[in-house]
Amino acid sequence: AGDFVNFQSTANDPDGDALTFTWTVTTVAGACPAIAGVEDPGAVTFNVAGTCDVKVSADDSRGGTATSVTRRITAGGGGG
């Protein structure tokens, strides 16, 4: 089994609108799991070592969008 990372995000809309979360993953080195477009990915397994830049956006479908800072994640993989 490979390394895993738990992806989670929370946000509140000042108007109380429902929010949609979108994750974007950019591979820096090695391989990164595909979670782009998944609203709530939870625990994601890295079966192959990789370094990824990850960010999440929250959209209220009325023009309000917030994007988090980008986080760099490095996982060892492990295959199996």
Coordinates of N, CA and C in Angstrom, one line a residue:
A1 N 0.8 -1.2 0.0 CA 0.0 0.0 0.0 C 0.9 1.2 0.0
G2 N 0.4 2.3 -0.6 CA 1.1 3.5 -0.7 C 0.8 4.5 0.5
D3 N 1.5 5.6 0.4 CA 1.2 6.7 1.4 C -0.2 7.3 1.1
F4 N -0.9 7.8 2.1 CA -2.1 8.5 1.8 C -2.2 9.9 2.5
V5 N -2.9 10.8 1.8 CA -3.1 12.1 2.3 C -4.6 12.3 2.4
N6 N -5.1 12.9 3.5 CA -6.5 13.2 3.7 C -6.8 14.7 3.2
F7 N -7.6 14.8 2.2 CA -7.9 16.1 1.7 C -9.3 16.6 2.2
Q8 N -9.3 17.7 2.9 CA -10.6 18.2 3.5 C -10.6 19.7 3.4
S9 N -11.7 20.3 3.2 CA -11.9 21.7 3.2 C -13.2 22.1 3.7
T10 N -13.2 23.3 4.4 CA -14.5 23.8 4.9 C -14.5 25.3 4.6
A11 N -15.7 25.8 4.3 CA -15.8 27.3 4.0 C -17.3 27.7 4.3
N12 N -17.5 28.9 4.6 CA -18.8 29.4 4.8 C -19.1 30.6 3.8
D13 N -20.3 30.7 3.3 CA -20.7 31.8 2.4 C -21.4 32.8 3.3
P14 N -21.0 34.1 3.2 CA -21.7 35.1 4.0 C -23.2 35.2 3.8
D15 N -23.6 34.8 2.6 CA -25.1 34.9 2.2 C -25.8 33.6 2.5
G16 N -25.0 32.6 3.0 CA -25.6 31.3 3.2 C -25.8 30.4 2.0
D17 N -25.2 30.8 0.9 CA -25.4 30.0 -0.4 C -24.6 28.7 -0.2
A18 N -25.1 27.7 -0.9 CA -24.4 26.4 -0.9 C -23.1 26.6 -1.7
L19 N -22.0 25.9 -1.3 CA -20.7 26.0 -1.9 C -20.4 24.7 -2.6
T20 N -19.7 24.8 -3.7 CA -19.1 23.7 -4.5 C -17.6 23.8 -4.4
F21 N -16.9 22.7 -4.0 CA -15.5 22.7 -3.8 C -14.8 22.0 -5.0
T22 N -13.8 22.6 -5.6 CA -13.0 22.0 -6.7 C -11.6 22.0 -6.3
W23 N -11.0 20.8 -6.4 CA -9.6 20.6 -6.1 C -8.8 20.6 -7.4
T24 N -7.6 21.2 -7.4 CA -6.7 21.2 -8.6 C -5.3 20.6 -8.2
V25 N -4.8 19.7 -8.9 CA -3.5 19.1 -8.6 C -2.6 19.3 -9.8
T26 N -1.4 19.8 -9.5 CA -0.4 20.0 -10.5 C 0.8 19.1 -10.1
T27 N 1.2 18.2 -11.0 CA 2.4 17.4 -10.7 C 3.7 18.2 -10.9
V28 N 4.5 18.1 -9.8 CA 5.8 18.8 -9.8 C 6.9 17.8 -10.2
A29 N 6.8 16.6 -9.6 CA 7.8 15.5 -9.9 C 7.1 14.2 -9.6
G30 N 7.5 13.1 -10.3 CA 6.9 11.8 -10.1 C 5.5 11.7 -10.6
A31 N 4.6 11.2 -9.8 CA 3.2 11.0 -10.2 C 2.3 11.5 -9.1
C32 N 1.2 12.0 -9.4 CA 0.2 12.5 -8.5 C -1.2 11.9 -8.8
P33 N -2.0 11.5 -7.8 CA -3.3 11.0 -8.0 C -4.2 12.0 -8.7
A34 N -5.1 11.5 -9.4 CA -6.1 12.4 -10.1 C -7.3 12.7 -9.1
I35 N -7.3 13.9 -8.6 CA -8.4 14.3 -7.8 C -9.1 15.6 -8.3
A36 N -8.6 16.1 -9.4 CA -9.1 17.4 -10.0 C -10.6 17.2 -10.2
G37 N -11.4 18.2 -9.8 CA -12.8 18.1 -10.0 C -13.6 17.3 -9.0
V38 N -12.9 16.6 -8.1 CA -13.6 15.8 -7.1 C -13.9 16.8 -5.9
E39 N -15.2 16.9 -5.6 CA -15.6 17.8 -4.5 C -15.1 17.5 -3.1
D40 N -15.1 16.2 -2.8 CA -14.7 15.8 -1.4 C -13.9 14.5 -1.5
P41 N -12.6 14.7 -1.9 CA -11.8 13.5 -2.1 C -11.4 12.6 -0.9
G42 N -11.4 13.2 0.3 CA -11.1 12.4 1.5 C -9.7 11.8 1.4
A43 N -9.5 10.6 1.8 CA -8.2 10.0 1.8 C -7.8 9.5 0.4
V44 N -6.7 10.0 0.0 CA -6.2 9.8 -1.4 C -4.9 9.0 -1.3
T45 N -4.7 7.9 -1.9 CA -3.5 7.1 -1.9 C -2.5 7.4 -3.0
F46 N -1.3 7.6 -2.6 CA -0.2 7.8 -3.5 C 0.5 6.5 -3.7
N47 N 0.2 5.7 -4.8 CA 0.8 4.5 -5.0 C 2.2 4.6 -5.6
V48 N 2.5 5.8 -6.1 CA 3.8 6.1 -6.7 C 4.3 7.3 -6.1
A49 N 5.6 7.4 -5.8 CA 6.2 8.6 -5.2 C 5.9 9.8 -6.1
G50 N 5.6 11.0 -5.4 CA 5.3 12.2 -6.2 C 5.3 13.4 -5.3
T51 N 5.6 14.5 -6.0 CA 5.4 15.8 -5.4 C 4.4 16.6 -6.2
C52 N 3.4 17.1 -5.5 CA 2.2 17.8 -6.1 C 1.9 19.1 -5.4
D53 N 1.5 20.1 -6.2 CA 0.9 21.3 -5.7 C -0.6 21.2 -5.8
V54 N -1.2 21.4 -4.6 CA -2.7 21.2 -4.5 C -3.3 22.5 -4.0
K55 N -4.5 22.8 -4.6 CA -5.3 24.0 -4.1 C -6.7 23.6 -4.3
V56 N -7.5 24.3 -3.5 CA -9.0 24.1 -3.5 C -9.7 25.4 -3.7
S57 N -10.8 25.4 -4.5 CA -11.6 26.6 -4.7 C -13.0 26.3 -4.2
A58 N -13.6 27.3 -3.6 CA -15.0 27.2 -3.2 C -15.8 28.2 -4.1
D59 N -16.9 27.8 -4.6 CA -17.7 28.6 -5.5 C -19.2 28.6 -5.0
D60 N -19.8 29.8 -5.0 CA -21.2 29.8 -4.5 C -22.2 29.9 -5.7
S61 N -21.8 29.7 -6.9 CA -22.6 29.6 -8.1 C -23.3 31.0 -8.4
R62 N -22.9 32.0 -7.7 CA -23.5 33.4 -7.9 C -22.4 34.4 -8.2
G63 N -21.2 33.9 -8.6 CA -20.1 34.7 -8.9 C -19.0 34.9 -7.8
G64 N -19.3 34.4 -6.6 CA -18.4 34.4 -5.5 C -17.5 33.2 -5.5
T65 N -16.2 33.4 -5.6 CA -15.2 32.3 -5.6 C -14.1 32.6 -4.7
A66 N -13.6 31.7 -3.9 CA -12.4 31.8 -3.1 C -11.5 30.7 -3.4
T67 N -10.2 31.0 -3.5 CA -9.2 29.9 -3.8 C -8.2 29.9 -2.6
S68 N -7.9 28.8 -2.1 CA -7.0 28.7 -1.0 C -5.5 28.8 -1.5
V69 N -4.6 29.0 -0.6 CA -3.2 29.0 -1.0 C -2.8 27.6 -1.5
T70 N -1.8 27.5 -2.3 CA -1.3 26.3 -2.9 C -0.5 25.6 -1.8
R71 N -0.7 24.3 -1.6 CA 0.1 23.5 -0.7 C 0.9 22.5 -1.5
R72 N 2.2 22.3 -1.1 CA 3.0 21.3 -1.8 C 3.0 20.0 -0.9
I73 N 2.7 18.9 -1.6 CA 2.7 17.6 -0.9 C 3.7 16.7 -1.5
T74 N 4.5 16.0 -0.7 CA 5.4 15.0 -1.2 C 5.1 13.7 -0.5
A75 N 4.9 12.7 -1.3 CA 4.5 11.4 -0.7 C 5.5 10.3 -1.3
G76 N 5.8 9.3 -0.5 CA 6.8 8.3 -0.9 C 6.2 7.2 -1.7
G77 N 4.9 7.1 -1.8 CA 4.3 6.0 -2.6 C 4.5 4.7 -1.8
G78 N 4.9 3.6 -2.5 CA 5.2 2.4 -1.8 C 4.7 1.2 -2.6
G79 N 3.8 1.5 -3.6 CA 3.3 0.4 -4.4 C 2.8 -0.7 -3.6
G80 N 2.9 -1.9 -4.2 CA 2.4 -2.9 -3.3 C 2.0 -4.1 -3.7

